[in-house]
């Protein structure tokens, strides 16, 4: 919380900074012959994947992230199609966020290539807001050889619309008091929170530009969009007091995965539970935290989903303690199931919750040894991959999951990274 700062500066200065055509931009640093031509990162044209990033030249042909490569090829056969290399993007992302972090600790990254920065009160320190933004843009261009666009406004929502509006390589400040006027003529789709589902719904009600939303009574928007209508109405006026939350301590960590096919293979289910639990615990330990609760996520083959919790009398941080808890919860569910409907398991997941900062004081000697061992294993895996150290329960997972860069490649990949 930054109450003291907010009291002094009732008006905030928020930056939204976003790299332009990020994956393509990185590819161009590696191969300058890609400059100035339509480029698509996502796979080769015959592949079954989707476009991850289309260069601005390719966007002129109607290409954009998310469409199938087949469709992209029909629209723009002469583009350069590149499979892409995620490790490169990750490295550039890390350096990008590193540069931003030099200017303010009040930063919230929203993925690899975009972040909100709360620069309230920093203007006088560096000159003007536009001046700081120009310096950031120059450093990104010189050090990373990619371009960024920056929106500056009194709130996150307006800063975001501004950075999108000035892409590529832009810098746009919406002066205080001008928020609603800036937003009003723009299409509703440019407002964060209005996606491809909401847009047609609002258009059916004759709401086409953001100004239309701003003129609509909030009760009407609530009728159309439910509780979300209030947020949309406020955003359309440029009202948004969401703070830029520095990535602080997590309150909970979880990982889930969907099996390749629904299963009742108990060693596979338990092994996966153990694997997910070890990944969750390792992440918790890197944050220096311990858990007061463990959570089991389970989805049956009929899509019924349950969440079961167990709380610990004292915070725990060992793989064993968490596994024991979720395994107990799982066994109870399986026993009930065996007597009843006998459904198969579709998805399984492990979470740790009510996280607390570890106090460093472990009462039992055995626990301390266990803790040191866990940290040593974490360090080895950090270096050589998860599969470098395997305990009995997860060893046979090798037969069920492919490996990638020393980790098991689970199916719900976005959630199990
Ligand atoms: N990305 C992806 N799949 C999507 C959307 C994005 O893999 N459906 C990846 C590729 C993008 C990166 O994330 O390069 C950043 O996404 P953005 O939405 O910020 O889009 P770009 O950076 O590509 O373009 P823009 O200049 O519009 O920001
Ligand atoms: Ca981007």
XYZ file of C-alpha atoms and ligand atoms in Angstrom:
446
model
C 0.000 0.000 0.000
C 1.230 3.450 -0.853
C -1.263 5.492 1.101
C 1.302 8.080 2.083
C 2.199 8.763 -1.531
C -1.409 8.766 -2.670
C -2.310 11.358 -0.058
C 0.346 13.732 -1.283
C -0.327 13.137 -4.962
C -4.062 12.690 -5.396
C -3.361 12.573 -9.127
C -1.350 9.569 -10.199
C 1.043 9.167 -13.102
C 0.730 5.683 -14.540
C 2.758 4.322 -17.456
C 1.759 1.387 -19.600
C 4.732 0.211 -21.630
C 4.453 -2.525 -24.231
C 6.916 -3.854 -26.814
C 5.811 -3.742 -30.442
C 5.209 -7.029 -32.286
C 7.375 -8.602 -29.619
C 8.274 -12.058 -30.954
C 8.856 -10.703 -34.459
C 10.940 -7.848 -33.077
C 13.246 -10.317 -31.305
C 13.530 -12.470 -34.439
C 14.571 -9.368 -36.356
C 17.441 -8.715 -33.972
C 18.705 -12.197 -34.846
C 18.063 -11.943 -38.585
C 17.951 -8.418 -40.018
C 16.745 -9.714 -43.404
C 13.327 -9.940 -41.725
C 13.121 -6.152 -41.420
C 10.414 -4.388 -43.400
C 8.672 -7.519 -44.679
C 5.628 -9.488 -43.458
C 6.782 -11.955 -40.769
C 4.791 -14.489 -38.797
C 6.046 -16.246 -35.683
C 4.122 -19.343 -34.705
C 5.176 -22.156 -36.959
C 5.703 -23.206 -40.502
C 2.812 -22.643 -42.917
C 1.970 -26.343 -43.178
C 1.766 -26.633 -39.390
C -1.357 -26.915 -37.301
C -0.549 -24.114 -34.886
C -1.725 -20.539 -34.646
C -0.087 -17.191 -35.245
C 1.640 -16.013 -32.068
C 2.838 -12.742 -33.517
C 2.405 -11.065 -36.899
C 4.598 -8.154 -37.933
C 2.869 -4.861 -38.688
C 3.504 -5.484 -42.400
C 1.666 -8.811 -42.103
C -1.191 -7.227 -40.137
C -2.042 -5.184 -43.238
C -3.203 -8.475 -44.785
C -5.527 -9.170 -41.881
C -3.167 -11.429 -39.944
C -3.159 -11.250 -36.168
C -2.295 -13.376 -33.152
C -4.614 -16.308 -32.644
C -5.661 -17.099 -36.233
C -4.622 -20.468 -37.642
C -1.446 -20.721 -39.667
C -3.518 -22.128 -42.516
C -5.676 -19.042 -42.636
C -2.614 -16.815 -42.301
C -1.022 -18.528 -45.270
C -4.124 -18.008 -47.403
C -4.171 -14.310 -46.528
C -0.443 -13.735 -46.900
C 1.497 -16.553 -48.579
C 4.582 -14.416 -49.167
C 5.189 -13.731 -45.439
C 8.217 -15.284 -43.754
C 6.978 -18.009 -41.390
C 9.168 -18.753 -38.374
C 8.637 -21.367 -35.651
C 10.050 -19.057 -32.981
C 12.238 -19.664 -29.985
C 10.661 -19.013 -26.621
C 13.966 -18.940 -24.735
C 15.084 -15.882 -26.694
C 11.850 -14.058 -25.918
C 12.183 -14.936 -22.262
C 15.702 -13.551 -22.156
C 14.719 -10.257 -23.823
C 11.708 -10.037 -21.512
C 13.911 -10.458 -18.461
C 16.197 -7.662 -19.602
C 13.252 -5.425 -20.531
C 11.698 -5.757 -17.081
C 15.160 -5.251 -15.587
C 15.495 -1.873 -17.306
C 12.055 -0.738 -16.116
C 12.845 -1.851 -12.596
C 15.715 0.617 -12.493
C 13.241 3.503 -12.642
C 10.620 2.479 -10.109
C 9.920 -0.331 -7.694
C 6.215 0.188 -8.385
C 5.993 -2.036 -11.376
C 3.576 -4.754 -12.383
C 4.484 -6.871 -15.367
C 1.540 -8.208 -17.311
C 3.274 -10.908 -19.275
C 6.548 -10.978 -21.137
C 6.468 -7.667 -22.952
C 4.245 -5.293 -21.047
C 4.125 -3.600 -17.668
C 2.400 -0.921 -15.683
C 4.588 1.493 -13.761
C 3.400 3.904 -11.118
C 5.611 6.941 -11.654
C 3.665 9.241 -9.335
C 6.053 11.759 -7.803
C 8.984 10.610 -9.934
C 8.478 13.339 -12.551
C 10.315 15.976 -10.581
C 13.125 13.532 -9.947
C 13.693 12.814 -13.632
C 12.268 15.952 -15.253
C 8.932 15.183 -16.849
C 6.907 12.010 -17.292
C 7.400 12.203 -21.052
C 11.128 12.668 -20.449
C 11.377 9.474 -18.388
C 9.318 7.585 -20.953
C 11.592 8.787 -23.754
C 14.640 7.593 -21.823
C 13.068 4.169 -21.263
C 12.198 3.896 -24.932
C 15.704 4.860 -25.970
C 17.316 2.335 -23.617
C 15.029 -0.435 -24.853
C 15.882 0.459 -28.448
C 19.628 0.679 -27.864
C 20.087 -2.205 -25.434
C 17.493 -4.671 -26.682
C 17.133 -3.425 -30.263
C 13.337 -3.594 -30.152
C 10.782 -0.774 -29.901
C 8.322 0.006 -27.131
C 5.179 2.113 -26.976
C 4.280 4.026 -23.839
C 0.949 5.427 -22.687
C 0.902 7.866 -19.776
C -2.275 8.770 -17.886
C -3.804 9.108 -14.439
C -5.028 5.503 -14.397
C -4.067 2.087 -15.665
C -6.985 1.748 -18.015
C -6.340 5.055 -19.808
C -2.573 4.437 -19.951
C -3.228 1.071 -21.601
C -5.586 2.505 -24.221
C -3.046 5.273 -24.867
C -0.128 2.894 -25.446
C -2.218 0.785 -27.830
C -3.317 3.941 -29.643
C 0.222 5.177 -30.321
C 1.740 1.863 -31.504
C 4.275 1.167 -32.875
C 7.181 3.075 -31.317
C 4.825 5.667 -29.848
C 4.600 7.847 -26.774
C 1.275 9.358 -25.806
C 0.300 11.248 -22.701
C -3.344 11.847 -21.871
C -3.343 14.985 -19.692
C -5.275 14.921 -16.403
C -8.896 15.891 -16.994
C -8.816 14.777 -20.645
C -9.433 11.070 -19.979
C -13.108 10.846 -20.941
C -12.634 13.047 -24.007
C -9.674 10.932 -25.146
C -11.603 7.687 -24.783
C -14.992 8.812 -26.138
C -14.436 8.535 -29.933
C -12.528 5.252 -29.782
C -14.142 1.873 -30.647
C -15.335 -0.086 -27.610
C -12.968 -2.935 -28.462
C -10.037 -0.745 -27.417
C -11.255 -0.650 -23.829
C -9.494 -3.308 -21.718
C -12.023 -5.910 -20.644
C -14.037 -5.765 -23.853
C -13.036 -8.752 -25.913
C -14.433 -10.614 -28.845
C -17.322 -11.988 -26.762
C -18.463 -8.734 -25.153
C -18.037 -6.525 -28.211
C -20.898 -7.999 -30.292
C -23.205 -8.033 -27.259
C -22.684 -4.321 -26.683
C -22.939 -3.541 -30.383
C -26.335 -5.206 -30.516
C -27.387 -2.560 -28.019
C -26.094 0.164 -30.324
C -22.977 0.790 -28.244
C -20.103 1.240 -30.696
C -17.687 3.772 -29.275
C -16.453 4.224 -25.727
C -18.431 7.458 -25.473
C -21.620 5.430 -26.006
C -20.740 3.378 -22.923
C -19.966 6.497 -20.909
C -23.422 7.921 -21.730
C -25.253 4.704 -20.833
C -26.641 4.524 -17.282
C -24.597 2.036 -15.234
C -27.774 0.113 -14.392
C -28.261 -0.614 -18.092
C -24.712 -1.912 -18.470
C -25.198 -4.013 -15.369
C -28.304 -5.513 -16.951
C -26.338 -6.383 -20.087
C -23.019 -7.488 -18.560
C -23.822 -8.316 -14.949
C -21.521 -7.008 -12.218
C -18.816 -6.475 -14.859
C -21.014 -3.678 -16.289
C -20.001 -1.408 -13.406
C -16.322 -1.831 -14.199
C -16.922 -1.194 -17.895
C -18.943 1.926 -17.115
C -16.244 3.312 -14.838
C -13.458 2.486 -17.330
C -15.377 4.229 -20.121
C -15.115 7.478 -18.117
C -11.437 6.848 -17.501
C -12.171 6.022 -13.873
C -9.955 3.279 -12.519
C -8.238 3.332 -9.169
C -6.640 -0.099 -9.472
C -3.166 0.134 -8.032
C -0.015 -0.929 -9.769
C 0.743 -3.860 -7.517
C 4.406 -4.815 -7.363
C 4.772 -8.544 -7.755
C 4.924 -9.189 -4.046
C 4.607 -12.389 -2.091
C 2.098 -14.774 -3.577
C -0.886 -15.690 -1.406
C -1.220 -19.082 -2.981
C 0.482 -21.160 -5.652
C -1.081 -23.981 -7.593
C -0.530 -26.178 -10.583
C -3.038 -28.353 -12.359
C -2.896 -30.638 -15.324
C -5.359 -32.482 -17.523
C -4.525 -36.081 -18.331
C -4.119 -37.126 -21.960
C -7.149 -39.300 -21.416
C -9.425 -39.755 -18.422
C -7.824 -42.236 -16.076
C -8.148 -44.418 -12.988
C -4.491 -45.465 -13.100
C -3.654 -44.880 -9.439
C 0.166 -44.829 -9.725
C -0.173 -42.303 -12.555
C -2.611 -40.153 -10.582
C -0.533 -40.266 -7.407
C 2.717 -39.739 -9.294
C 1.284 -36.716 -11.041
C -0.015 -35.373 -7.756
C 3.435 -35.785 -6.284
C 5.073 -34.099 -9.263
C 2.731 -31.119 -9.204
C 3.160 -30.850 -5.437
C 6.944 -30.826 -5.732
C 6.806 -28.084 -8.352
C 4.460 -26.015 -6.192
C 6.593 -26.488 -3.084
C 9.809 -25.602 -4.913
C 8.244 -22.357 -6.069
C 6.982 -21.644 -2.570
C 10.471 -22.193 -1.146
C 12.064 -19.836 -3.656
C 9.703 -17.174 -2.309
C 10.875 -18.068 1.187
C 7.374 -18.966 2.215
C 5.555 -21.752 4.005
C 1.969 -23.001 3.689
C -0.784 -23.132 6.252
C -3.026 -25.017 3.853
C -2.812 -27.554 1.050
C -5.421 -27.819 -1.672
C -6.455 -30.663 -3.929
C -8.104 -29.861 -7.261
C -9.910 -32.686 -8.968
C -12.095 -32.813 -12.036
C -14.001 -35.988 -12.876
C -14.677 -37.147 -16.409
C -18.152 -35.573 -16.283
C -16.460 -32.198 -15.601
C -17.632 -32.024 -11.994
C -14.839 -30.153 -10.265
C -14.043 -30.237 -6.591
C -11.563 -28.434 -4.380
C -10.608 -29.879 -0.997
C -8.488 -28.139 1.634
C -6.477 -29.264 4.572
C -4.999 -26.827 7.020
C -1.850 -27.470 9.004
C -1.406 -26.740 12.680
C 1.962 -25.160 11.779
C 3.085 -23.812 8.394
C 4.860 -26.453 6.288
C 7.201 -26.247 3.344
C 8.292 -29.771 2.607
C 7.216 -31.804 -0.409
C 6.334 -34.639 1.930
C 3.979 -32.670 4.163
C 2.079 -31.220 1.233
C 1.903 -34.527 -0.604
C 0.713 -36.366 2.467
C -2.096 -33.846 2.887
C -3.322 -33.817 -0.705
C -2.890 -37.563 -1.034
C -5.099 -37.998 2.026
C -7.729 -35.775 0.455
C -7.457 -37.664 -2.819
C -7.775 -41.085 -1.191
C -10.944 -39.991 0.542
C -12.485 -38.876 -2.755
C -11.368 -42.044 -4.528
C -12.856 -44.225 -1.794
C -16.221 -42.480 -2.079
C -16.049 -42.812 -5.845
C -15.214 -46.513 -5.713
C -18.396 -47.138 -3.743
C -20.494 -44.987 -6.046
C -20.243 -43.637 -9.517
C -16.771 -44.843 -10.429
C -15.931 -41.885 -12.626
C -12.457 -41.425 -14.014
C -10.130 -38.521 -13.289
C -9.821 -35.855 -15.949
C -7.722 -33.222 -14.216
C -5.717 -33.035 -11.062
C -3.981 -30.207 -9.276
C -2.152 -29.233 -6.115
C -2.130 -25.893 -4.388
C -0.581 -24.393 -1.307
C -2.440 -21.561 0.346
C -2.463 -19.162 3.275
C 1.212 -18.666 2.607
C 3.277 -17.017 5.282
C 6.796 -15.748 5.272
C 8.953 -18.417 6.899
C 10.164 -17.343 10.255
C 13.333 -19.317 9.980
C 12.781 -21.098 13.244
C 12.206 -24.769 12.886
C 11.535 -26.595 16.061
C 12.490 -30.114 15.177
C 15.946 -31.177 14.127
C 14.579 -33.690 11.626
C 12.572 -30.934 9.984
C 15.620 -28.780 9.522
C 17.467 -31.586 7.796
C 14.479 -32.246 5.563
C 14.378 -28.582 4.720
C 18.047 -28.417 3.794
C 17.629 -31.472 1.608
C 14.625 -29.938 -0.151
C 16.564 -26.789 -0.889
C 19.515 -28.755 -2.217
C 17.188 -30.664 -4.525
C 15.615 -27.372 -5.674
C 19.072 -26.042 -6.514
C 20.015 -29.119 -8.533
C 16.740 -29.011 -10.424
C 17.128 -25.307 -11.084
C 20.373 -26.168 -12.819
C 19.750 -29.513 -14.441
C 15.959 -29.773 -14.685
C 13.308 -31.517 -12.673
C 14.133 -34.989 -13.912
C 17.686 -34.791 -12.548
C 16.375 -35.832 -9.134
C 13.427 -38.161 -8.982
C 11.775 -39.742 -6.041
C 10.047 -43.106 -6.195
C 6.569 -41.800 -6.813
C 7.299 -39.732 -9.887
C 9.842 -41.940 -11.588
C 7.368 -43.864 -13.705
C 5.880 -40.600 -15.032
C 8.633 -40.847 -17.630
C 6.454 -43.391 -19.374
C 3.437 -41.077 -19.399
C 4.739 -37.623 -20.181
C 7.248 -36.300 -22.675
C 10.087 -34.229 -21.252
C 11.120 -30.782 -22.319
C 14.113 -28.949 -20.963
C 14.285 -31.280 -17.988
C 10.638 -30.908 -17.017
C 7.680 -33.094 -17.725
C 5.573 -31.578 -20.412
C 2.055 -31.619 -19.054
C -0.966 -30.932 -21.164
C -2.492 -27.832 -19.607
C 0.763 -26.168 -20.447
C -0.218 -22.596 -19.668
C -1.055 -23.665 -16.130
C 1.714 -26.120 -15.549
C 4.716 -24.133 -16.661
N 1.348 -13.947 -28.028
C 1.034 -15.264 -28.313
N -0.263 -15.620 -28.603
C -1.251 -14.685 -28.614
C -0.961 -13.343 -28.289
C 0.375 -13.000 -28.019
O 1.933 -16.122 -28.299
N -2.509 -15.050 -28.909
C 2.749 -13.588 -27.766
C 3.403 -13.107 -29.037
C 3.493 -11.630 -28.900
C 3.595 -11.450 -27.392
O 2.854 -12.521 -26.831
O 4.596 -11.109 -29.603
C 3.044 -10.126 -26.920
O 1.674 -10.025 -27.216
P 0.995 -8.655 -27.574
O -0.476 -8.841 -27.465
O 1.611 -7.548 -26.785
O 1.288 -8.455 -29.136
P 2.599 -8.033 -29.896
O 3.695 -7.597 -28.979
O 2.940 -9.146 -30.838
O 2.088 -6.814 -30.778
P 1.701 -5.337 -30.321
O 2.656 -4.461 -31.049
O 0.304 -5.161 -30.798
O 1.843 -5.245 -28.845
Ca 3.311 -6.104 -27.293
